[in-house]
mmCIF file of C-alpha atoms in Angstrom:
data_model
loop_
_atom_site.group_PDB
_atom_site.id
_atom_site.type_symbol
_atom_site.label_atom_id
_atom_site.label_comp_id
_atom_site.label_asym_id
_atom_site.label_seq_id
_atom_site.Cartn_x
_atom_site.Cartn_y
_atom_site.Cartn_z
ATOM 1 C CA MET A 1207 -2.714 61.629 -17.230
ATOM 2 C CA ALA A 1208 -3.463 57.924 -17.289
ATOM 3 C CA SER A 1209 -1.736 57.378 -13.941
ATOM 4 C CA ARG A 1210 -3.834 60.158 -12.363
ATOM 5 C CA GLN A 1211 -6.990 58.446 -13.622
ATOM 6 C CA ILE A 1212 -5.852 55.107 -12.198
ATOM 7 C CA ASP A 1213 -5.183 56.805 -8.858
ATOM 8 C CA ARG A 1214 -8.624 58.449 -8.934
ATOM 9 C CA ASP A 1215 -10.347 55.163 -9.742
ATOM 10 C CA GLU A 1216 -8.500 53.481 -6.879
ATOM 11 C CA LEU A 1217 -9.456 56.252 -4.454
ATOM 12 C CA LEU A 1218 -13.115 55.911 -5.428
ATOM 13 C CA ARG A 1219 -13.264 52.119 -5.256
ATOM 14 C CA SER A 1220 -14.737 51.890 -1.738
ATOM 15 C CA GLU A 1221 -17.368 54.558 -2.412
ATOM 16 C CA ARG A 1222 -18.467 52.984 -5.687
ATOM 17 C CA GLN A 1223 -18.608 49.522 -4.162
ATOM 18 C CA LEU A 1224 -20.792 50.728 -1.296
ATOM 19 C CA ARG A 1225 -23.112 52.545 -3.694
ATOM 20 C CA ALA A 1226 -23.429 49.341 -5.693
ATOM 21 C CA GLU A 1227 -24.518 47.676 -2.437
ATOM 22 C CA GLY A 1228 -27.300 50.237 -2.034
ATOM 23 C CA PHE A 1229 -25.789 52.900 0.214
ATOM 24 C CA CYS A 1230 -26.338 56.485 -0.928
ATOM 25 C CA TRP A 1231 -24.518 58.839 1.455
ATOM 26 C CA ILE A 1232 -21.096 57.480 2.364
ATOM 27 C CA ALA A 1233 -19.257 59.627 4.901
ATOM 28 C CA GLY A 1234 -15.474 59.634 5.002
ATOM 29 C CA VAL A 1235 -14.091 60.541 8.440
ATOM 30 C CA ASP A 1236 -10.601 61.555 9.548
ATOM 31 C CA GLU A 1237 -8.956 63.635 12.257
ATOM 32 C CA ALA A 1238 -6.103 66.061 12.739
ATOM 33 C CA GLY A 1239 -4.198 66.845 15.907
ATOM 34 C CA ARG A 1240 -3.860 63.688 17.964
ATOM 35 C CA GLY A 1241 -0.159 64.244 18.635
ATOM 36 C CA PRO A 1242 0.249 67.936 19.576
ATOM 37 C CA LEU A 1243 0.789 69.169 23.122
ATOM 38 C CA ALA A 1244 -1.751 71.968 22.665
ATOM 39 C CA GLY A 1245 -5.093 72.634 21.020
ATOM 40 C CA PRO A 1246 -8.133 70.471 20.280
ATOM 41 C CA VAL A 1247 -8.299 67.377 18.135
ATOM 42 C CA VAL A 1248 -10.404 68.130 15.044
ATOM 43 C CA ALA A 1249 -12.471 65.621 13.064
ATOM 44 C CA ALA A 1250 -14.179 66.066 9.715
ATOM 45 C CA ALA A 1251 -16.865 64.017 7.994
ATOM 46 C CA VAL A 1252 -17.389 64.401 4.255
ATOM 47 C CA VAL A 1253 -20.091 62.954 2.011
ATOM 48 C CA LEU A 1254 -19.048 63.357 -1.608
ATOM 49 C CA PRO A 1255 -21.604 64.373 -4.250
ATOM 50 C CA PRO A 1256 -23.122 61.702 -6.508
ATOM 51 C CA GLU A 1257 -21.067 62.787 -9.536
ATOM 52 C CA LEU A 1258 -17.750 61.401 -8.337
ATOM 53 C CA ASP A 1259 -15.868 62.025 -11.585
ATOM 54 C CA ASN A 1260 -15.951 65.805 -10.990
ATOM 55 C CA LEU A 1261 -14.033 65.649 -7.721
ATOM 56 C CA PRO A 1262 -10.890 67.669 -7.048
ATOM 57 C CA GLN A 1263 -7.725 65.528 -6.962
ATOM 58 C CA VAL A 1264 -7.850 64.847 -3.227
ATOM 59 C CA PHE A 1265 -5.199 62.772 -1.476
ATOM 60 C CA ASP A 1266 -3.754 62.173 1.981
ATOM 61 C CA SER A 1267 -3.339 65.628 3.537
ATOM 62 C CA LYS A 1268 -0.011 64.653 5.145
ATOM 63 C CA GLN A 1269 1.528 64.189 1.692
ATOM 64 C CA LEU A 1270 0.385 67.582 0.393
ATOM 65 C CA SER A 1271 1.980 70.977 0.833
ATOM 66 C CA ALA A 1272 0.150 73.564 2.934
ATOM 67 C CA ALA A 1273 -0.634 75.524 -0.249
ATOM 68 C CA ALA A 1274 -2.082 72.433 -1.945
ATOM 69 C CA ARG A 1275 -4.199 71.631 1.125
ATOM 70 C CA ASP A 1276 -5.536 75.179 1.246
ATOM 71 C CA GLU A 1277 -6.470 75.074 -2.430
ATOM 72 C CA LEU A 1278 -8.236 71.718 -2.119
ATOM 73 C CA PHE A 1279 -9.979 72.905 1.057
ATOM 74 C CA GLU A 1280 -11.558 75.781 -0.890
ATOM 75 C CA GLN A 1281 -12.399 73.528 -3.854
ATOM 76 C CA LEU A 1282 -14.136 71.013 -1.608
ATOM 77 C CA TYR A 1283 -16.274 73.633 0.131
ATOM 78 C CA ALA A 1284 -17.252 75.021 -3.295
ATOM 79 C CA LEU A 1285 -18.217 71.611 -4.682
ATOM 80 C CA GLU A 1286 -21.919 71.379 -5.455
ATOM 81 C CA GLY A 1287 -23.717 68.642 -3.559
ATOM 82 C CA ILE A 1288 -20.966 67.933 -1.015
ATOM 83 C CA GLN A 1289 -21.718 67.593 2.699
ATOM 84 C CA ILE A 1290 -19.060 68.667 5.199
ATOM 85 C CA SER A 1291 -19.221 68.555 8.985
ATOM 86 C CA VAL A 1292 -16.416 69.495 11.377
ATOM 87 C CA ALA A 1293 -16.261 68.840 15.121
ATOM 88 C CA GLU A 1294 -13.652 68.767 17.842
ATOM 89 C CA GLY A 1295 -12.617 67.128 21.067
ATOM 90 C CA SER A 1296 -11.628 69.943 23.380
ATOM 91 C CA VAL A 1297 -8.459 70.183 25.431
ATOM 92 C CA GLU A 1298 -10.558 69.579 28.545
ATOM 93 C CA GLU A 1299 -12.073 66.426 27.005
ATOM 94 C CA ILE A 1300 -8.631 65.186 25.927
ATOM 95 C CA ASP A 1301 -7.342 65.563 29.488
ATOM 96 C CA ARG A 1302 -10.457 64.061 31.062
ATOM 97 C CA LEU A 1303 -11.079 61.144 28.706
ATOM 98 C CA ASN A 1304 -7.689 60.556 26.995
ATOM 99 C CA ILE A 1305 -6.761 61.455 23.440
ATOM 100 C CA LEU A 1306 -8.164 58.316 21.803
ATOM 101 C CA ARG A 1307 -11.615 58.640 23.362
ATOM 102 C CA ALA A 1308 -11.697 62.383 22.669
ATOM 103 C CA THR A 1309 -10.776 61.688 19.036
ATOM 104 C CA HIS A 1310 -13.574 59.139 18.662
ATOM 105 C CA LEU A 1311 -15.973 61.574 20.303
ATOM 106 C CA ALA A 1312 -15.014 64.255 17.763
ATOM 107 C CA MET A 1313 -15.488 61.783 14.906
ATOM 108 C CA ARG A 1314 -18.969 60.821 16.101
ATOM 109 C CA ARG A 1315 -19.888 64.490 16.487
ATOM 110 C CA ALA A 1316 -18.729 65.176 12.932
ATOM 111 C CA VAL A 1317 -20.871 62.356 11.544
ATOM 112 C CA ASP A 1318 -23.862 63.473 13.627
ATOM 113 C CA GLY A 1319 -23.497 66.937 12.084
ATOM 114 C CA LEU A 1320 -24.105 65.685 8.558
ATOM 115 C CA LYS A 1321 -27.493 66.239 6.982
ATOM 116 C CA GLN A 1322 -27.550 62.753 5.446
ATOM 117 C CA ALA A 1323 -25.321 59.727 5.921
ATOM 118 C CA ASP A 1324 -25.973 55.994 5.816
ATOM 119 C CA PHE A 1325 -22.458 54.515 5.950
ATOM 120 C CA VAL A 1326 -19.149 55.621 7.460
ATOM 121 C CA LEU A 1327 -15.630 55.014 6.154
ATOM 122 C CA VAL A 1328 -13.160 55.902 8.900
ATOM 123 C CA ASP A 1329 -9.396 56.226 8.759
ATOM 124 C CA GLY A 1330 -7.322 53.970 10.969
ATOM 125 C CA LEU A 1331 -8.701 51.690 13.670
ATOM 126 C CA PRO A 1332 -12.409 50.886 14.205
ATOM 127 C CA VAL A 1333 -14.656 53.532 15.771
ATOM 128 C CA GLN A 1334 -18.169 52.909 17.061
ATOM 129 C CA PHE A 1335 -20.856 54.846 15.184
ATOM 130 C CA THR A 1336 -24.636 54.490 15.181
ATOM 131 C CA LEU A 1337 -24.378 53.900 11.405
ATOM 132 C CA PRO A 1338 -22.769 50.889 9.728
ATOM 133 C CA SER A 1339 -19.079 51.560 9.236
ATOM 134 C CA LYS A 1340 -15.779 50.231 7.941
ATOM 135 C CA ASN A 1341 -12.303 51.233 9.038
ATOM 136 C CA ILE A 1342 -9.525 51.500 6.469
ATOM 137 C CA VAL A 1343 -5.914 51.547 7.654
ATOM 138 C CA LYS A 1344 -4.166 54.450 5.894
ATOM 139 C CA GLY A 1345 -7.576 55.289 4.503
ATOM 140 C CA ASP A 1346 -6.571 58.871 3.731
ATOM 141 C CA ALA A 1347 -4.451 57.425 0.903
ATOM 142 C CA LYS A 1348 -7.024 54.829 -0.182
ATOM 143 C CA SER A 1349 -10.459 56.489 -0.069
ATOM 144 C CA ALA A 1350 -11.489 59.782 -1.676
ATOM 145 C CA SER A 1351 -14.031 60.491 1.072
ATOM 146 C CA ILE A 1352 -11.486 59.957 3.839
ATOM 147 C CA ALA A 1353 -8.850 61.931 1.929
ATOM 148 C CA ALA A 1354 -11.274 64.857 1.621
ATOM 149 C CA ALA A 1355 -12.015 64.641 5.355
ATOM 150 C CA SER A 1356 -8.291 64.602 6.154
ATOM 151 C CA ILE A 1357 -7.800 67.833 4.196
ATOM 152 C CA ILE A 1358 -10.776 69.551 5.838
ATOM 153 C CA ALA A 1359 -9.696 68.493 9.334
ATOM 154 C CA LYS A 1360 -6.043 69.447 8.849
ATOM 155 C CA VAL A 1361 -6.676 72.884 7.340
ATOM 156 C CA THR A 1362 -9.391 73.683 9.894
ATOM 157 C CA ARG A 1363 -7.119 72.829 12.808
ATOM 158 C CA ASP A 1364 -4.086 74.607 11.335
ATOM 159 C CA ARG A 1365 -6.095 77.783 10.833
ATOM 160 C CA TYR A 1366 -7.378 77.574 14.403
ATOM 161 C CA MET A 1367 -3.841 77.287 15.764
ATOM 162 C CA GLU A 1368 -2.719 80.203 13.607
ATOM 163 C CA LYS A 1369 -5.568 82.261 15.053
ATOM 164 C CA VAL A 1370 -4.824 81.459 18.703
ATOM 165 C CA ALA A 1371 -1.166 82.264 18.041
ATOM 166 C CA GLU A 1372 -2.269 85.896 18.064
ATOM 167 C CA LYS A 1373 -3.236 85.510 21.729
ATOM 168 C CA PHE A 1374 -0.089 83.589 22.688
ATOM 169 C CA PRO A 1375 2.608 84.866 20.283
ATOM 170 C CA GLN A 1376 5.511 83.720 22.458
ATOM 171 C CA TYR A 1377 4.709 80.018 21.914
ATOM 172 C CA GLY A 1378 5.035 79.860 18.114
ATOM 173 C CA PHE A 1379 1.724 78.083 17.539
ATOM 174 C CA ALA A 1380 1.439 79.434 13.988
ATOM 175 C CA ALA A 1381 4.618 77.584 13.031
ATOM 176 C CA HIS A 1382 4.386 74.252 14.884
ATOM 177 C CA LYS A 1383 0.590 74.034 15.380
ATOM 178 C CA GLY A 1384 1.039 72.795 18.951
ATOM 179 C CA TYR A 1385 3.397 69.893 18.239
ATOM 180 C CA GLY A 1386 6.283 69.252 20.612
ATOM 181 C CA THR A 1387 9.047 70.927 18.674
ATOM 182 C CA ALA A 1388 12.220 72.150 20.359
ATOM 183 C CA GLU A 1389 10.917 75.715 20.021
ATOM 184 C CA HIS A 1390 7.621 74.797 21.674
ATOM 185 C CA LEU A 1391 9.252 72.884 24.537
ATOM 186 C CA GLU A 1392 11.591 75.790 25.213
ATOM 187 C CA ALA A 1393 8.641 78.211 25.283
ATOM 188 C CA LEU A 1394 6.796 75.930 27.711
ATOM 189 C CA LYS A 1395 9.739 75.941 30.105
ATOM 190 C CA LYS A 1396 10.154 79.706 29.816
ATOM 191 C CA PHE A 1397 6.545 80.918 29.825
ATOM 192 C CA GLY A 1398 4.625 78.068 31.454
ATOM 193 C CA VAL A 1399 1.407 76.237 30.558
ATOM 194 C CA THR A 1400 -1.559 77.951 28.888
ATOM 195 C CA GLU A 1401 -5.245 77.047 28.704
ATOM 196 C CA LEU A 1402 -4.496 75.520 25.279
ATOM 197 C CA HIS A 1403 -2.057 72.938 26.593
ATOM 198 C CA ARG A 1404 -2.975 69.312 27.183
ATOM 199 C CA ARG A 1405 -2.070 68.803 30.813
ATOM 200 C CA SER A 1406 -2.241 65.022 30.542
ATOM 201 C CA PHE A 1407 0.560 64.920 27.935
ATOM 202 C CA GLN A 1408 3.929 64.166 29.541
ATOM 203 C CA PRO A 1409 5.994 67.258 28.531
ATOM 204 C CA VAL A 1410 3.201 69.476 29.854
ATOM 205 C CA ARG A 1411 2.400 67.307 32.874
ATOM 206 C CA GLU A 1412 6.000 67.473 34.028
ATOM 207 C CA LEU A 1413 5.626 71.230 34.484
ATOM 208 C CA LEU A 1414 2.522 70.923 36.663
ATOM 209 C CA ASP A 1415 2.062 70.140 40.315
ATOM 210 C CA ASP A 1416 -1.594 69.131 39.972
ATOM 211 C CA VAL A 1417 -1.868 66.347 37.381
ATOM 212 C CA PRO A 1418 -5.296 65.545 35.862
ATOM 213 C CA GLN A 1419 -6.201 61.882 35.594
ATOM 214 C CA GLN A 1420 -6.994 60.497 32.149
ATOM 215 C CA GLY A 1421 -9.885 58.158 31.598
ATOM 216 C CA LEU A 1422 -9.156 54.516 30.945
ATOM 217 C CA LEU A 1423 -8.151 53.631 27.409
ATOM 218 C CA ASP A 1424 -11.319 52.710 25.547
ATOM 219 C CA LEU A 1425 -10.971 51.276 22.051
#
């Protein structure tokens, strides 16, 4: 039990420090779906409630089982006083802008969708927001707000891919969520490219005659 409390205190360090500096609504931001060959990239922004000690035991979504993510997803949405905003960068935007710029666009949209926010903690590399912000490398394992956002983004995107699998059952989206598994690559070769596929990604692009041009890389 003591180790769990130490972990919780560590995860809340950034939020508590920023509140001590006078910020009130600290948004954690993370994304899901940068690597897949199909589907949108999804970003989530989460502002935790003032009573931080009552939080579910959130942690990096990649280190949780699907069942654990689903349970925490429901607990977060049920948490009194929490703010949650979800946004996406579409397949068209990924192909037109490139995946990095589409991801940043989704992150900014998620923050803009919050009712109140005055500081942003973002996972990974810096992202430009209109609000003051701080990037934390591997932030989904170091910040409770970012960890909560990682869970929301991951579960939201997974559920979307499971839903669209009903329209394209031959591709196996429910299992691989659009990632370039052997099963997915075989289905692409056999059945061709769908509206869900990112035409600018190499395994998909190789199957196309007309290749869309990505935007320049913009950090």
